[in-house]
Coordinates of C-alpha atoms (C1' of nucleotides) in Angstrom, one line a residue:
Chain A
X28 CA 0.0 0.0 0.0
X29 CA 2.0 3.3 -1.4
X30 CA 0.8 6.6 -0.5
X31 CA 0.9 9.6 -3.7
X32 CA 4.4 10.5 -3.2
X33 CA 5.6 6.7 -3.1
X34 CA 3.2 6.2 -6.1
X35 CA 4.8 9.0 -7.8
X36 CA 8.2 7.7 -7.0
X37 CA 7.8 4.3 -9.0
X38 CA 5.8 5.7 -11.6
X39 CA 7.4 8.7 -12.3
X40 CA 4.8 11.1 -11.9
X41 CA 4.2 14.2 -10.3
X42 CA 2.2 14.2 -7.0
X43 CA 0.2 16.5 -8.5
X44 CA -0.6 14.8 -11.9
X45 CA -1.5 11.4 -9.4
X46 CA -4.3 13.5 -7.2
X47 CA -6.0 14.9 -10.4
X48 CA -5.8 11.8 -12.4
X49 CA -7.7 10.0 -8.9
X50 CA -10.0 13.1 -8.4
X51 CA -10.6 13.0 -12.5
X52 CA -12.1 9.3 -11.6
X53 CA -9.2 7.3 -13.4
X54 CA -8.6 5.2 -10.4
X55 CA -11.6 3.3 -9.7
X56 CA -9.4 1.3 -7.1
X57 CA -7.8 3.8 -5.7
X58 CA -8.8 3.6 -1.7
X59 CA -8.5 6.2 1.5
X60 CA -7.1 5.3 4.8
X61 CA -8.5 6.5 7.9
X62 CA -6.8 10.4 7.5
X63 CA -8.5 10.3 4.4
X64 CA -5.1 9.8 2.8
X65 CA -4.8 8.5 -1.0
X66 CA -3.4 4.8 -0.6
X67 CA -2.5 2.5 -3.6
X68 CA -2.3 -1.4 -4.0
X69 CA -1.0 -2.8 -7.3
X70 CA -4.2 -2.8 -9.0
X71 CA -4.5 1.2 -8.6
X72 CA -0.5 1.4 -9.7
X73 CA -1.6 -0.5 -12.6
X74 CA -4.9 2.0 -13.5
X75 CA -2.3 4.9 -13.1
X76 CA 0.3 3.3 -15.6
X77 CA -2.3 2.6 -18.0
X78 CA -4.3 5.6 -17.8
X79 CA -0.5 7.4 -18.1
X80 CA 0.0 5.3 -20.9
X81 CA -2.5 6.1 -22.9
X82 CA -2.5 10.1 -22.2
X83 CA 1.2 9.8 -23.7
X84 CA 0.1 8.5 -27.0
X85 CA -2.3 12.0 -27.1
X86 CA -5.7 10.4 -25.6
X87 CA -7.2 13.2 -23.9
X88 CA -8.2 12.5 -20.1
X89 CA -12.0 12.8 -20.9
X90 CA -11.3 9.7 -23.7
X91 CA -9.1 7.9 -21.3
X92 CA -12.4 7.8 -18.5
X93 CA -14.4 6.7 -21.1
X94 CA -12.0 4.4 -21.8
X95 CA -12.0 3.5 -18.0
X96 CA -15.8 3.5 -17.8
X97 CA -15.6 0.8 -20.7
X98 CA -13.6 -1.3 -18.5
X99 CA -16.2 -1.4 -15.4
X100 CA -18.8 -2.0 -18.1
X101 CA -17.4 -5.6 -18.4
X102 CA -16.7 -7.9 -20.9
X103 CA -19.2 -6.8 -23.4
X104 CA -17.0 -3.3 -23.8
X105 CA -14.5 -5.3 -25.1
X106 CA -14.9 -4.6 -28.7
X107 CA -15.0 -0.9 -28.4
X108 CA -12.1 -0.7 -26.2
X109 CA -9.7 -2.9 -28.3
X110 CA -10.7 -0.4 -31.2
X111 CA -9.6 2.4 -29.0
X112 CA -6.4 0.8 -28.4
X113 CA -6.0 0.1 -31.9
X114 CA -6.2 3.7 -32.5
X115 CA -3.5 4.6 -29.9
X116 CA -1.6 2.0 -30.9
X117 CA -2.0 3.5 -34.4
X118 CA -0.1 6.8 -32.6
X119 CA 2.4 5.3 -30.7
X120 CA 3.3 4.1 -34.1
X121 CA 3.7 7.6 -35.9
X122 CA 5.0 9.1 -32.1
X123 CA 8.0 6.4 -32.8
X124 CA 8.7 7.8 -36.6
X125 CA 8.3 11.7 -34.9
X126 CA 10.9 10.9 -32.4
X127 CA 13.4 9.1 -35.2
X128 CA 13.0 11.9 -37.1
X129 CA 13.5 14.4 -34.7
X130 CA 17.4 12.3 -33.6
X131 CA 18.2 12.1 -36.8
X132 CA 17.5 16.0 -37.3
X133 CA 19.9 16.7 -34.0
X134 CA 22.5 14.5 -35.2
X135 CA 22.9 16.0 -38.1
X136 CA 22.6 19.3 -36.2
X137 CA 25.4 17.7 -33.7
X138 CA 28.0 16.8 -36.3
X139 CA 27.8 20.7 -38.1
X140 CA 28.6 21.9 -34.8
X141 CA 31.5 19.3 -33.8
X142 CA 33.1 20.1 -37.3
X143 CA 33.2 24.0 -36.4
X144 CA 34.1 23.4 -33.2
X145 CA 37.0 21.1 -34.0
X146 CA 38.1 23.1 -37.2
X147 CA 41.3 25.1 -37.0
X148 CA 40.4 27.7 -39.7
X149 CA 37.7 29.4 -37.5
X150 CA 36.8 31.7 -40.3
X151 CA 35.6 29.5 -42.8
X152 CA 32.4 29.8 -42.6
X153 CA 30.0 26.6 -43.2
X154 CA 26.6 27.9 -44.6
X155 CA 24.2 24.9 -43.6
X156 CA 25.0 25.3 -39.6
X157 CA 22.2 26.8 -39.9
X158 CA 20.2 27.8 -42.8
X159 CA 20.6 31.4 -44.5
X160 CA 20.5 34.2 -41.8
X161 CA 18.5 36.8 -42.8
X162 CA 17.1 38.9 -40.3
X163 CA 13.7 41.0 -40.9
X164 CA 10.7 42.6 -39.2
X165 CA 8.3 40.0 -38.0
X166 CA 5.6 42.8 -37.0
X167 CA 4.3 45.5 -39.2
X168 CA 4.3 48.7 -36.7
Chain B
X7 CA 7.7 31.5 -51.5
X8 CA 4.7 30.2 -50.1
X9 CA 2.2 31.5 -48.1
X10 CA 0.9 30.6 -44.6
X11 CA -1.3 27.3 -45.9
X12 CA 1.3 25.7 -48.0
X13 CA 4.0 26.7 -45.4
X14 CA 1.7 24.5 -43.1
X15 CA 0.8 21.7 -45.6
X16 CA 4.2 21.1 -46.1
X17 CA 5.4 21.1 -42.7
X18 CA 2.4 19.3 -41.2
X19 CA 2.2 22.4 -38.9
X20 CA -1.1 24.5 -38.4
X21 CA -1.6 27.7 -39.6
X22 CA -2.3 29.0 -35.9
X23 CA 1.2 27.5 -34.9
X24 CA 2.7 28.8 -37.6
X25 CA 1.3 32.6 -37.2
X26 CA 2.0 31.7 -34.0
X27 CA 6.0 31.2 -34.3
X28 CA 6.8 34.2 -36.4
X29 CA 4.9 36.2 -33.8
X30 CA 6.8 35.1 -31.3
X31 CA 10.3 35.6 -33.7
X32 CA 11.2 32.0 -34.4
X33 CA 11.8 32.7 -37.9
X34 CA 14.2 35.8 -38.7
X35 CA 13.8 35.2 -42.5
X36 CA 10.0 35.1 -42.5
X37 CA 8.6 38.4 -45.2
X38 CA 5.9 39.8 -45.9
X39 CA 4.4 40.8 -48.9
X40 CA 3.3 43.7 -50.2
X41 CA -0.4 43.1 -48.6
X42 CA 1.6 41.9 -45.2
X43 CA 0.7 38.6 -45.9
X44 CA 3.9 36.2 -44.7
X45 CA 5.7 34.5 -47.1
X46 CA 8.0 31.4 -46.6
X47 CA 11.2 31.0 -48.7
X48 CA 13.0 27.8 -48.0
X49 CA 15.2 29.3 -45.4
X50 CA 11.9 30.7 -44.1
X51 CA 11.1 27.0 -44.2
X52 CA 13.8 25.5 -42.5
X53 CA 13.5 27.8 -39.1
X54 CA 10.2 27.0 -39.1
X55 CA 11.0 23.0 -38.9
X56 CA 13.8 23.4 -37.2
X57 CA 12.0 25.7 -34.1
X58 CA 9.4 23.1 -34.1
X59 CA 11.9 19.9 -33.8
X60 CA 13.3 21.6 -30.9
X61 CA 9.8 21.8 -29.3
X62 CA 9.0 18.4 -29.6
X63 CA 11.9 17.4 -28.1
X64 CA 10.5 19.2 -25.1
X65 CA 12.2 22.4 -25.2
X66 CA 10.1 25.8 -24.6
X67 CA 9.1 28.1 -26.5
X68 CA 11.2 30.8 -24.9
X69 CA 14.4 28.6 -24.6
X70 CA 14.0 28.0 -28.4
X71 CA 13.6 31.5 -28.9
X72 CA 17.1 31.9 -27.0
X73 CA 18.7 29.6 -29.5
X74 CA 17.5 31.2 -32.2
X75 CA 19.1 34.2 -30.9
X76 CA 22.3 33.0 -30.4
X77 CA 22.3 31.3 -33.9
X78 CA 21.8 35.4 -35.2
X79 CA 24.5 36.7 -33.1
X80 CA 27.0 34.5 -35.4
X81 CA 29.8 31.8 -34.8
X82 CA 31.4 33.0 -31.1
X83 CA 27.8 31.2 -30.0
X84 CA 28.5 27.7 -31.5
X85 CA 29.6 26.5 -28.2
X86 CA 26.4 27.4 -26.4
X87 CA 24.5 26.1 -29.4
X88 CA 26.2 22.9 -29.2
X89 CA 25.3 22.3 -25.4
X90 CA 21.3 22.6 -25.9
X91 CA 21.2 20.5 -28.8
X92 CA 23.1 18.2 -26.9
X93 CA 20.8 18.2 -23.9
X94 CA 17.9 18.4 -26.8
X95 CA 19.6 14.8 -28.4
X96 CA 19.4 13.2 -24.8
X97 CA 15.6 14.2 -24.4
X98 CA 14.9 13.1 -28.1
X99 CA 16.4 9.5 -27.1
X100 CA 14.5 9.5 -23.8
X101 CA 11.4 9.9 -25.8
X102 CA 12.3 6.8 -28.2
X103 CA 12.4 5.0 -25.3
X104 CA 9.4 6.2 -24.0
X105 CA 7.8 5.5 -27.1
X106 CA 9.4 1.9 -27.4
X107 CA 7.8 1.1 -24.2
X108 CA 4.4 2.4 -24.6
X109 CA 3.8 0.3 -27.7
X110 CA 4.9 -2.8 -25.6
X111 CA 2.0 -2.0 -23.4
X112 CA -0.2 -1.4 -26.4
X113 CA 0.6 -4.2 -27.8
X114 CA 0.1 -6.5 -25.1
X115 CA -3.2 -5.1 -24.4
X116 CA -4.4 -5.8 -27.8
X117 CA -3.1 -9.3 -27.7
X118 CA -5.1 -9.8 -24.5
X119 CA -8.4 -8.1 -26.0
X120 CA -7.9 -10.4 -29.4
X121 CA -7.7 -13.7 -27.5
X122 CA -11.2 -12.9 -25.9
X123 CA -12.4 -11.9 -29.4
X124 CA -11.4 -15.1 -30.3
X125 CA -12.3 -17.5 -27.8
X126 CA -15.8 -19.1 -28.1
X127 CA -15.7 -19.4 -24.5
X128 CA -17.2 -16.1 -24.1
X129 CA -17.6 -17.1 -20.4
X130 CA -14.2 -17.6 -19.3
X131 CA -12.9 -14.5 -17.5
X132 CA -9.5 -13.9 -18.4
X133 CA -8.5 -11.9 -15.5
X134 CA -5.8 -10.0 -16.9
X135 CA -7.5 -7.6 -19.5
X136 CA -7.3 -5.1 -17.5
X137 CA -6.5 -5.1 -13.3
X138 CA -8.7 -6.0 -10.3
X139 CA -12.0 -4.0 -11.2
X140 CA -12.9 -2.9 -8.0
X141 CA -14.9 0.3 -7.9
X142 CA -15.1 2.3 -4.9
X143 CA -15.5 6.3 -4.1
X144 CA -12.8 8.4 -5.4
X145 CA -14.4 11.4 -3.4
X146 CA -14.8 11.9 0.2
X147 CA -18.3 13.4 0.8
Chain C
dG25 C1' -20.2 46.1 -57.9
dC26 C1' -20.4 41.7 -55.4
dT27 C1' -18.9 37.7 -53.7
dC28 C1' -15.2 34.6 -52.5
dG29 C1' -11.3 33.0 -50.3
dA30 C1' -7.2 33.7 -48.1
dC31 C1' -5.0 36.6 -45.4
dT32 C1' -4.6 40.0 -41.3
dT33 C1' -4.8 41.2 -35.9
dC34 C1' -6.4 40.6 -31.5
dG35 C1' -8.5 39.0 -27.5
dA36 C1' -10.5 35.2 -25.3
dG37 C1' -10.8 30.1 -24.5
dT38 C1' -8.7 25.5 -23.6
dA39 C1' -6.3 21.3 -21.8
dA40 C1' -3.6 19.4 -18.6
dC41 C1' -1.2 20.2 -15.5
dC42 C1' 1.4 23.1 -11.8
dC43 C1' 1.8 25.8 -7.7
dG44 C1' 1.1 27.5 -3.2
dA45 C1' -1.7 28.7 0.7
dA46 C1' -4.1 27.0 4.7
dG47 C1' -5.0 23.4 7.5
dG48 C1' -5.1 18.6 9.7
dA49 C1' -3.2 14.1 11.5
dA50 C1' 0.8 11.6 13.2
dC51 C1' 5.4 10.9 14.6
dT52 C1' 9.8 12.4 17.2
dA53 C1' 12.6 15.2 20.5
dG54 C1' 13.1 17.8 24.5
Chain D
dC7 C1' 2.9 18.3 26.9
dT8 C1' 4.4 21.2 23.5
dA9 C1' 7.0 22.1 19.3
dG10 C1' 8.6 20.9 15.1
dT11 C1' 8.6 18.2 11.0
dT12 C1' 6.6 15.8 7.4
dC13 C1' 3.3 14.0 5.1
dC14 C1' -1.2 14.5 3.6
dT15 C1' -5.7 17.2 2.4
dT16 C1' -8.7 20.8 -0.6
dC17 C1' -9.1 24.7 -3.4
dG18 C1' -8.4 28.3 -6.4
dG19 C1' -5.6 30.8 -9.4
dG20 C1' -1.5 30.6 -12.8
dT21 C1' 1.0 28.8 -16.9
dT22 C1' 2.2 27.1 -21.5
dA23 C1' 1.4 26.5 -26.0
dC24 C1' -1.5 26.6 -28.6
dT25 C1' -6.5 27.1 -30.7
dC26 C1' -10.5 29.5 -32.0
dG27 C1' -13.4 33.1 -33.7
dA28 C1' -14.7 37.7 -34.7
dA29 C1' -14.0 41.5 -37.6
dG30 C1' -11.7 43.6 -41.1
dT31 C1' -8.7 44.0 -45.7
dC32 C1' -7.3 42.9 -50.2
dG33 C1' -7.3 41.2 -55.0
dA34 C1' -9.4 37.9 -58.4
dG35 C1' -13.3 36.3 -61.0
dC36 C1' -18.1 36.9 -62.7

DNA sequence: GCTCGACTTCGAGTAACCCGAAGGAACTAG
DNA sequence: CTAGTTCCTTCGGGTTACTCGAAGTCGAGC
């Protein structure tokens, strides 16, 4: 039985983001001690990781109860909750291609600066450290 | 030179964000034409991309901004430059990661959903869809 | 001249936290 | 027994990065 901030230890959440996920009604096993304190068993550490889960692949909290609600609904949700997966699943997927993208963008990024770093001749300049500098009003006065 | 929509068709960007990041001078090389519409050349373009890698890799809007300053203020800021996109390379990878795991748990939980699709047994609880149901008050009254 | 569509600015709205104040139990030391 | 510390509680306002919509301008086509 972990209280929020040993909850938020193993998960690594904030505090905060634990207490509004359980008052948000993501937690259906989520119980109180006798100081009306927040206490957690596995299967509420679970809810969390899931419900965490599935906000990280861009579910919003409203879709992730639903999602939840589906779940206390029983077995005959199961359809419409595998489809929901699906579809996150579906964004994880393109999430994963994002964040390739994005490391291969840096590295490239990483190696211009490395070469001007380690170059002797410090005036040469290399034009694609960063794209043509041109600097112009943004705002009309 | 393209105009706000194509900038933002091409970049899989909104139009808002896009407004948006020139606003906010993330793009030194935006113009504008002679009915002060902004119009993207492909340096224009690059900025643009760029600004918006760096803030999917978690870095803020005004921190970007800072970069892009430095990046304007010529070579003597390469060094600087080279230390965020550094720590930028180290989120980037920590979100591959993150990503990696979260389809694992996807993909697990749509294995478990397709096996009670599949099984004629409709009966048979398989316990491990989804953690201990146990509903009880989130709310103290 | 009129409508259309794409652009402009600007101010307000939104989601999902995030923070901090104010207060209540429980433990620990003196 | 009191004081201090540490954890928790609720609650309301703040923040970031968009996101939206209203109201207006401009040039092209009919």
């Amino acid at each position: 039985m972990l209280t929020v901030k040993e909850a938020a230890t193993q998960l690594n959440m904030s505090e905060h983001t634990i207490r509004y996920y359980t008052d948000q009604g993501l937690v259906p096993s989520v119980q109180r001690d006798k100081n009306n304190h927040r206490i957690f068993d596995q299967s509420a550490l679970n809810w969390l990781q899931g419900c965490h889960n599935l906000r990280l692949t861009g579910m919003s909290i409203e879709n992730v109860k639903h999602y939840v609600d589906l779940c206390l609904q029983g077995k005959k949700t199961i359809p419409e909750r595998y489809q929901l997966i699906e579809v996150q699943y579906q964004h994880a997927q393109q999430q994963l291609k994002d964040a390739q993208n994005r490391i291969r963008f840096l590295e490239r990024k990483k190696q211009l600066y490395e070469a001007e770093l380690n170059s002797d001749s410090a005036d040469v300049l290399n034009p694609d450290t960063w794209p043509n500098i041109k600097v112009c009003p943004n705002k009309t006065k």
